[in-house]
PDB file of C-alpha atoms in Angstrom:
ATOM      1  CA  UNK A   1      -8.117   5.909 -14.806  1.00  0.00           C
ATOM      2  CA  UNK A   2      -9.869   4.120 -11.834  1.00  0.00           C
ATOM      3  CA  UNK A   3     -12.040   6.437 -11.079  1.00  0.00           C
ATOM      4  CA  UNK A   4     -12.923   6.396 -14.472  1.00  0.00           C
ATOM      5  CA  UNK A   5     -13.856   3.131 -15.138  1.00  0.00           C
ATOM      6  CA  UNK A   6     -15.873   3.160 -11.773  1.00  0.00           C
ATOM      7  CA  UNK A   7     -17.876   5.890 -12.974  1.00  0.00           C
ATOM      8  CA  UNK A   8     -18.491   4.422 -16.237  1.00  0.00           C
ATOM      9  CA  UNK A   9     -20.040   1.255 -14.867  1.00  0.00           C
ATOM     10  CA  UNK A  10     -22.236   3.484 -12.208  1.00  0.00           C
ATOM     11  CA  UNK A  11     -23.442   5.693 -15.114  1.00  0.00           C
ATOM     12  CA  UNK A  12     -24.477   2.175 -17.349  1.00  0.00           C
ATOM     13  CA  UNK A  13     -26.001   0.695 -14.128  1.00  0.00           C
ATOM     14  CA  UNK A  14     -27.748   4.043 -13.537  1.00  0.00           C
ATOM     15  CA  UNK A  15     -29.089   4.208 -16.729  1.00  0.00           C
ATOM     16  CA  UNK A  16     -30.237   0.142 -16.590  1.00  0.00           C
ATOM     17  CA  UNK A  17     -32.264   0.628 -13.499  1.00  0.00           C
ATOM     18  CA  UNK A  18     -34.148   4.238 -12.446  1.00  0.00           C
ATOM     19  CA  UNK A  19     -35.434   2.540  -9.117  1.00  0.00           C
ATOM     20  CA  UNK A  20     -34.962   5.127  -6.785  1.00  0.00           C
ATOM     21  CA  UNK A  21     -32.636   5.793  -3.585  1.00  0.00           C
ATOM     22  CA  UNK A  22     -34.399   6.480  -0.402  1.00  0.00           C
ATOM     23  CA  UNK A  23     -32.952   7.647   2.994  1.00  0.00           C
ATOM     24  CA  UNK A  24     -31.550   4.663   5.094  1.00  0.00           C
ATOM     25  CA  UNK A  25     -33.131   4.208   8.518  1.00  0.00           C
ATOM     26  CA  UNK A  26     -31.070   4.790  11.643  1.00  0.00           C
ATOM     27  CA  UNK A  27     -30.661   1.997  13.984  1.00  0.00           C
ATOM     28  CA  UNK A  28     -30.712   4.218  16.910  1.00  0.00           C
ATOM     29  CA  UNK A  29     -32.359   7.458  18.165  1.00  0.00           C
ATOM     30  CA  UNK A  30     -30.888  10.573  16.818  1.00  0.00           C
ATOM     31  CA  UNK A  31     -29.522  11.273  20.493  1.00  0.00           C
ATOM     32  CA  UNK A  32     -28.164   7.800  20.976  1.00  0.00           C
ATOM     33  CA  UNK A  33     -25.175   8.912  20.283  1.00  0.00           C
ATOM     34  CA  UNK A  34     -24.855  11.407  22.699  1.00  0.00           C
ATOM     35  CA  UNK A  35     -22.435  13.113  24.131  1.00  0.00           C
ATOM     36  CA  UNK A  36     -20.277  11.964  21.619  1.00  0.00           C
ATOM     37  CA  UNK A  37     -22.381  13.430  18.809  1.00  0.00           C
ATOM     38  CA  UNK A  38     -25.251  15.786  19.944  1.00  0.00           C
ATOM     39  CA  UNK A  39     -29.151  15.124  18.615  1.00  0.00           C
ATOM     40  CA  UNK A  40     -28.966  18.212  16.716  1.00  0.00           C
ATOM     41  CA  UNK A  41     -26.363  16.971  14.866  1.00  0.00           C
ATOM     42  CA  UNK A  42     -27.180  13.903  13.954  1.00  0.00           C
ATOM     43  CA  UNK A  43     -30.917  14.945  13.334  1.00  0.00           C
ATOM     44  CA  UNK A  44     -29.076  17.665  10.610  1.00  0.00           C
ATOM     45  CA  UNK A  45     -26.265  15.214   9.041  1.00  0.00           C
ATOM     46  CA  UNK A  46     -28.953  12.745   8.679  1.00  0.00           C
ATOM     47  CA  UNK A  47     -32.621  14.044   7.775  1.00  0.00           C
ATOM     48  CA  UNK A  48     -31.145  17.385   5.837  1.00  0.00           C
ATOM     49  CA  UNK A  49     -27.595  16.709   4.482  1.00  0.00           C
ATOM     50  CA  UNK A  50     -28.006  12.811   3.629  1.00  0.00           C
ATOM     51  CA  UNK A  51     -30.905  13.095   2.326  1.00  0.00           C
ATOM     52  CA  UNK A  52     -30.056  16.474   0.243  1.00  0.00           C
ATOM     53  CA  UNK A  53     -27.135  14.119  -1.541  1.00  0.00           C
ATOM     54  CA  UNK A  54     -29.969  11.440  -2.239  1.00  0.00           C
ATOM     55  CA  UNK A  55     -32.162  14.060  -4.133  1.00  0.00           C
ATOM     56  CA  UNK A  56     -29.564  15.369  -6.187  1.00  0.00           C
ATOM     57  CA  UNK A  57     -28.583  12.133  -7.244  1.00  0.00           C
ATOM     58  CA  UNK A  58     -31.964  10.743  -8.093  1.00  0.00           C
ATOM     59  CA  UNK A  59     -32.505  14.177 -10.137  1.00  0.00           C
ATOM     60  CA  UNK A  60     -28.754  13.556 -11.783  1.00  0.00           C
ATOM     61  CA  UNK A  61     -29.813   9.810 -12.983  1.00  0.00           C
ATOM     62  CA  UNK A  62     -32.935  10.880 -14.377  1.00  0.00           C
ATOM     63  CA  UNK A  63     -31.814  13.444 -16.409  1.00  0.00           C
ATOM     64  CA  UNK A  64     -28.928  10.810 -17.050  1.00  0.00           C
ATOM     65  CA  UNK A  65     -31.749   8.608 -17.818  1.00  0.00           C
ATOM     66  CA  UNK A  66     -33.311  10.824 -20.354  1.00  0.00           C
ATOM     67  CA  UNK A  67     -29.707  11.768 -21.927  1.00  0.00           C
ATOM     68  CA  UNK A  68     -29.196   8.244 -23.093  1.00  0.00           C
ATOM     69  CA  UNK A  69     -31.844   8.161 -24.507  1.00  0.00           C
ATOM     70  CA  UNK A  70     -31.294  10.666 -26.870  1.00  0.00           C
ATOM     71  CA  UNK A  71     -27.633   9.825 -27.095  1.00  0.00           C
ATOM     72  CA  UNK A  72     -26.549  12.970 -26.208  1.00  0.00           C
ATOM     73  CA  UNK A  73     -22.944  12.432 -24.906  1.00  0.00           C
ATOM     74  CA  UNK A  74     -22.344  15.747 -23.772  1.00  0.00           C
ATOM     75  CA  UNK A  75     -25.148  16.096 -21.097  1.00  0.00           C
ATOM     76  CA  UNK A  76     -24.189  12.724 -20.011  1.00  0.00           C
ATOM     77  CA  UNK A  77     -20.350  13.826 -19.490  1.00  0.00           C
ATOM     78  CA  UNK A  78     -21.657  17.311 -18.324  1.00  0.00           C
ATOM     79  CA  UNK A  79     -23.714  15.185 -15.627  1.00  0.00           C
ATOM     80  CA  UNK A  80     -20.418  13.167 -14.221  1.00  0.00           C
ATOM     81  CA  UNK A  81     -19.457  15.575 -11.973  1.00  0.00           C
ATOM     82  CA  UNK A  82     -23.050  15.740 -10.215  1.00  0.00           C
ATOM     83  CA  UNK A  83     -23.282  11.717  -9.748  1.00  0.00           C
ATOM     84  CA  UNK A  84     -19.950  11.315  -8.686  1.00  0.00           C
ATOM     85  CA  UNK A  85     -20.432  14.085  -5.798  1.00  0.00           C
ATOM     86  CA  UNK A  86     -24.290  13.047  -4.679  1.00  0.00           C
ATOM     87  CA  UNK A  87     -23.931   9.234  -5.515  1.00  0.00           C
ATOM     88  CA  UNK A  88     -20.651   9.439  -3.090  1.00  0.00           C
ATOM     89  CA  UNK A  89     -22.244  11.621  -0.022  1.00  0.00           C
ATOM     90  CA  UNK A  90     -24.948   8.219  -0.609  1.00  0.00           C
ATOM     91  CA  UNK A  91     -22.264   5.781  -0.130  1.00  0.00           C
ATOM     92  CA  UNK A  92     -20.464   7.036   2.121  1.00  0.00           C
ATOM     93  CA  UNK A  93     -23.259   8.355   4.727  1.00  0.00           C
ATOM     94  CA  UNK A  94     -24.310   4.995   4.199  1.00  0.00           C
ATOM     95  CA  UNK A  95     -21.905   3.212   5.494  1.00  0.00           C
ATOM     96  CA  UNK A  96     -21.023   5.821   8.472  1.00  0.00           C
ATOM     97  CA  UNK A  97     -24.269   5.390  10.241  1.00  0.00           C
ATOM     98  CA  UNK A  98     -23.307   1.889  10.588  1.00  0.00           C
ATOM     99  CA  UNK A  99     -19.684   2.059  11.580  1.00  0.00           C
ATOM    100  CA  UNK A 100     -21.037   4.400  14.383  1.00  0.00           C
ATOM    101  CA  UNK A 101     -23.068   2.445  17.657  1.00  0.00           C
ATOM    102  CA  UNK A 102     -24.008   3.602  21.147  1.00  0.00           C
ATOM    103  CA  UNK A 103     -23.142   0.086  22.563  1.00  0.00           C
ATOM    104  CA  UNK A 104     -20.090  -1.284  23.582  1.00  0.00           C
ATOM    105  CA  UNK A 105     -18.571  -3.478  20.958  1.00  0.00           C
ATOM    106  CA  UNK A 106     -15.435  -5.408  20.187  1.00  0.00           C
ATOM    107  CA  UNK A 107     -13.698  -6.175  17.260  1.00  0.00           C
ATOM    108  CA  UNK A 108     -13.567  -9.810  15.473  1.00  0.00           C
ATOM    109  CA  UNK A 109     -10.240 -12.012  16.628  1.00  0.00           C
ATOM    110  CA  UNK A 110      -9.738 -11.784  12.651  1.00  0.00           C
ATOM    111  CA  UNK A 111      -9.942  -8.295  12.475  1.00  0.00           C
ATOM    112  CA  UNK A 112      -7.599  -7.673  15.640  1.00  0.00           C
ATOM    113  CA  UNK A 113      -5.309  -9.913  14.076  1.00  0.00           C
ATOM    114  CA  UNK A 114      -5.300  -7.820  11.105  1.00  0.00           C
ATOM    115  CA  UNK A 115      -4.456  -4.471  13.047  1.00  0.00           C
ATOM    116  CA  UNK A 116      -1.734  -6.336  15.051  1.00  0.00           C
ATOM    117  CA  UNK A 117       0.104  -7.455  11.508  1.00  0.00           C
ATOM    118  CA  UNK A 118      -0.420  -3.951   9.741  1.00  0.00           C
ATOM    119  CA  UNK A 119      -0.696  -1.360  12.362  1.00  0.00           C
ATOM    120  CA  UNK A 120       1.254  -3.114  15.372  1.00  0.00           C
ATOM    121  CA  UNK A 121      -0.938  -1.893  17.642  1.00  0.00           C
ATOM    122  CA  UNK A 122      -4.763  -0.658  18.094  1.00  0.00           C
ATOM    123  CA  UNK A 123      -3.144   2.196  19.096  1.00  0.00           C
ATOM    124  CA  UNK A 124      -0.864   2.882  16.319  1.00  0.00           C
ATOM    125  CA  UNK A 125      -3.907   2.084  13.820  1.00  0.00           C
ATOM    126  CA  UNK A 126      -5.745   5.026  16.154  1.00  0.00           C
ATOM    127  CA  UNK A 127      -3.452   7.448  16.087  1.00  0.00           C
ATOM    128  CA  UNK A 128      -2.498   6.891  12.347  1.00  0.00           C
ATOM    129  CA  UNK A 129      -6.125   7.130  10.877  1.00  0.00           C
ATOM    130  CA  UNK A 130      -6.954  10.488  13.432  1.00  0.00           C
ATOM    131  CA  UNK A 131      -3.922  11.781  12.137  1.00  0.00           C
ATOM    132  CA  UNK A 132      -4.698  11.246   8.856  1.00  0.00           C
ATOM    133  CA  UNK A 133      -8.752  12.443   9.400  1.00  0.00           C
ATOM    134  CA  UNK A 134      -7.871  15.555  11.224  1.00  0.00           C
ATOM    135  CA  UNK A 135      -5.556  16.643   8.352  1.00  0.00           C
ATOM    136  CA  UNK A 136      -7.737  16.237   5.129  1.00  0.00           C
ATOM    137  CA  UNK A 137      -7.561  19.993   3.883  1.00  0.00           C
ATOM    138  CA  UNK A 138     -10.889  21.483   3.431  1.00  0.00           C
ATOM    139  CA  UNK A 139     -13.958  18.893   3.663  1.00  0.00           C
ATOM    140  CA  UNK A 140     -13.193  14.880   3.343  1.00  0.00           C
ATOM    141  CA  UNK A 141     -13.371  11.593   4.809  1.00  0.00           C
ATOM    142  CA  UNK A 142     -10.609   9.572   6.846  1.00  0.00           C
ATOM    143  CA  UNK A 143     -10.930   6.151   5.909  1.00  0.00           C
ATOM    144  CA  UNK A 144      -9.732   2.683   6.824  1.00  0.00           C
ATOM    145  CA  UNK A 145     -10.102   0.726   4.018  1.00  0.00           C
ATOM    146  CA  UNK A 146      -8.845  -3.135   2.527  1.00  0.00           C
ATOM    147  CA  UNK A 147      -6.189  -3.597  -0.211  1.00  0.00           C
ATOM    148  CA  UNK A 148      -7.232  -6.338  -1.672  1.00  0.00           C
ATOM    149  CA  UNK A 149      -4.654  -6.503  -4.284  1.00  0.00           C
ATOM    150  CA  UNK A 150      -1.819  -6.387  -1.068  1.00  0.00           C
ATOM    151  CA  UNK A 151      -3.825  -8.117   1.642  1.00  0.00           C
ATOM    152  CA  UNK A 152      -3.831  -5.756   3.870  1.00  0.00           C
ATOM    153  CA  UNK A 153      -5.469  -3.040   6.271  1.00  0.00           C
ATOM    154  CA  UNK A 154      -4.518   0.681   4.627  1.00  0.00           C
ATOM    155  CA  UNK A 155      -5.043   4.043   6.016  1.00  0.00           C
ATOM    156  CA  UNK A 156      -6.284   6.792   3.076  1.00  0.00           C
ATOM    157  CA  UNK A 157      -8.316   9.528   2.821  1.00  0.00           C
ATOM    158  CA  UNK A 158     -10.638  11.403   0.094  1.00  0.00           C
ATOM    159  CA  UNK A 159     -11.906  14.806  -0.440  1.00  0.00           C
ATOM    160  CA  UNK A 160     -15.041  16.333  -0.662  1.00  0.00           C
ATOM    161  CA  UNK A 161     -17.556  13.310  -1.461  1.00  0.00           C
ATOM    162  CA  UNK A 162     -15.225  10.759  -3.440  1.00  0.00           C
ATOM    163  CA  UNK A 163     -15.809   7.510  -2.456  1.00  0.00           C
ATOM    164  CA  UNK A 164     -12.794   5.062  -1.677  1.00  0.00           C
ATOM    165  CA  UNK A 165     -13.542   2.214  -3.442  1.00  0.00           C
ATOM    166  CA  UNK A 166     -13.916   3.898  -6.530  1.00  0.00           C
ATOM    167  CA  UNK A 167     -11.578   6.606  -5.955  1.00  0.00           C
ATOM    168  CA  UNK A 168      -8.594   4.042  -4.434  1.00  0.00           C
ATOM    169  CA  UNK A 169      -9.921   1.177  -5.098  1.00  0.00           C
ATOM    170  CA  UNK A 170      -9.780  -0.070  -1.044  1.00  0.00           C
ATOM    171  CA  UNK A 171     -12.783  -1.478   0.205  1.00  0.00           C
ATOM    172  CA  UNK A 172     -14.600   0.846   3.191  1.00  0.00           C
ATOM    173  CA  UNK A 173     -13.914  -0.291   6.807  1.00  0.00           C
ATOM    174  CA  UNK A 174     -14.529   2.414   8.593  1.00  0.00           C
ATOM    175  CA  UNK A 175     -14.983   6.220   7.596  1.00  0.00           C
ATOM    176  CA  UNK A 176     -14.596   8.981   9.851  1.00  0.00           C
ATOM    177  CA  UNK A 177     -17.058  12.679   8.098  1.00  0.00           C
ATOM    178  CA  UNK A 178     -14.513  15.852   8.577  1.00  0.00           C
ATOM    179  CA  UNK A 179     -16.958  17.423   6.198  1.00  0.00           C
ATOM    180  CA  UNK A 180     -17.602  20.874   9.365  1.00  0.00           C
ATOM    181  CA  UNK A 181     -21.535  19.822   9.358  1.00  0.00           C
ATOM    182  CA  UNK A 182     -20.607  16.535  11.001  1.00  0.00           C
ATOM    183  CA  UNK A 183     -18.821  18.071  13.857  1.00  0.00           C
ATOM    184  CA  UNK A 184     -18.867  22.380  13.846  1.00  0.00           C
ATOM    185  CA  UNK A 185     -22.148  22.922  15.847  1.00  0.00           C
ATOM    186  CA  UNK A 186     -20.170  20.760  18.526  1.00  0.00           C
ATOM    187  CA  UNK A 187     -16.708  21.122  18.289  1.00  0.00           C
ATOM    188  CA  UNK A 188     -16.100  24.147  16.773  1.00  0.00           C
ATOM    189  CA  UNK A 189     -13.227  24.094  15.211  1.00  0.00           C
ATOM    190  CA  UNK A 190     -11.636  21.764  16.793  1.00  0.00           C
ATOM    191  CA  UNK A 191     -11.603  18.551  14.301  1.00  0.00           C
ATOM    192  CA  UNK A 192      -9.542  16.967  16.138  1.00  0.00           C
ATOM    193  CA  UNK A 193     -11.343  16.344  19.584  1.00  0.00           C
ATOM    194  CA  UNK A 194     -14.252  15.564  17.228  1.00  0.00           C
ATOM    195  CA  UNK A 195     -12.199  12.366  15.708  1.00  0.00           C
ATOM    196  CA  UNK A 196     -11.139  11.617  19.196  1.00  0.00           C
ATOM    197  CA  UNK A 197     -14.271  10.911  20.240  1.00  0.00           C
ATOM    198  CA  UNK A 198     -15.494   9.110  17.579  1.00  0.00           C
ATOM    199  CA  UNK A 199     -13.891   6.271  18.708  1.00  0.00           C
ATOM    200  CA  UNK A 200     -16.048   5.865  21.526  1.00  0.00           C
ATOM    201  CA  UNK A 201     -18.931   4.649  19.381  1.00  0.00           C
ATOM    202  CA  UNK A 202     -17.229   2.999  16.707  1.00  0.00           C
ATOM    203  CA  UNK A 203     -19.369  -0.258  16.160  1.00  0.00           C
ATOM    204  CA  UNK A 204     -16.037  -2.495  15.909  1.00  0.00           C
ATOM    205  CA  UNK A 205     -19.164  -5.033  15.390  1.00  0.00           C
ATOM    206  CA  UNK A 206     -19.502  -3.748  11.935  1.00  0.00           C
ATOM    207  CA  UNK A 207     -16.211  -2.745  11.046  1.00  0.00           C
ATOM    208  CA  UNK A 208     -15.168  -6.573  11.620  1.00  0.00           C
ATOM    209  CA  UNK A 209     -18.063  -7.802   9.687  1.00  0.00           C
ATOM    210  CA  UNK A 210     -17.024  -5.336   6.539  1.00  0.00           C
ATOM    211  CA  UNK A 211     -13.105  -6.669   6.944  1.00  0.00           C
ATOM    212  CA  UNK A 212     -14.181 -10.389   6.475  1.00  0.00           C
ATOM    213  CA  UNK A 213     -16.633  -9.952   3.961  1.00  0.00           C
ATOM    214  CA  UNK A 214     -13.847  -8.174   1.536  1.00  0.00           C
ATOM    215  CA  UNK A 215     -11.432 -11.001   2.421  1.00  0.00           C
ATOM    216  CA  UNK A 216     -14.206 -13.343   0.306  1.00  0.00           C
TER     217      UNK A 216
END
């Protein structure tokens, strides 16, 4: 039913604006990220895979577009599927490039609070989000999100290109891609030394900023 209602309001804000998405700008280099994530990888995940979702979802709103037009509900329902996958790889990419950073940060004393009270320790909140990450079946996202209804850090994850917010209903922290394009060319198949080393460039900068904004 959530998801639902989410994707009702995107499809009446989609059809009330057609200004179109564009690719985000890095704020690095692609091999700033290095050795953590190779060049090649980020140049793919970025320039090719990002902005592959962003096409398909500026196609799926104008034909979206046109279909309410002519009132026709069952291209708009046949359309769903196609703005919920490509509008999510947007939102989510979106918000990864951020969460990642090739300088050393440090969470918020608000946010490190937070872990302390839900998690116990950074470590626990580590292991509990890799743990959860490594094990998403297929291609996903690990996610630690906000409950805003509970006040509290949760751990959750999503498959394929479903969103949290509008999927769970938690407000995105901090999403770790298990999707194999983020990680295969370096890691193999080994997903889990791939959301090991994520870690290391975590921008705890951003992460912090994202927890006290959805405490407003």
């Amino acid at each position: 039913m959530l998801m639902s209602q989410r994707i009702g309001s995107l499809i009446r804000v989609a059809g009330a604006s057609r200004q179109k998405h564009t690719l985000p700008e890095l704020p690095y280099e692609y091999n700033a990220l290095e050795p953590v994530i190779s060049r090649e990888i980020m140049s793919l995940h970025h320039s090719k895979h990002h902005a592959t979702y962003i096409n398909n979802l500026n196609v799926a709103e104008e034909k979206l577009a046109q279909a309410q037009a002519k009132a026709d509900t069952n291209t708009i329902l046949n359309l769903l599927s196609a703005i919920k996958f490509n509008g999510g790889g947007h939102i989510n990419h979106s918000i990864f490039w951020l969460n990642l950073t090739p300088c050393k940060t440090v969470p918020s004393c608000p946010f490190s609070q937070a872990v302390e009270k839900d998690f116990g320790s950074w470590d626990n909140l580590k292991n509990q989000l890799s743990t959860a990450s490594v094990a998403v079946q297929g291609s996903g996202w690990g996610w630690l999100g906000y409950n805003k209804q509970m006040k509290k850090l949760q751990i959750a994850t999503c498959q394929n290109q479903d969103p949290l917010q509008a999927t769970t209903g938690l407000v995105p922290l901090f999403g770790i891609d298990v999707w194999e394009h983020a990680y295969y060319l370096q890691y193999k198949n080994v997903r889990a030394d791939y959301v090991k080393a994520i870690f290391d460039v975590a921008n705890w900068n951003d992460i912090s900023q994202r927890y006290e904004k959805a405490l407003k």
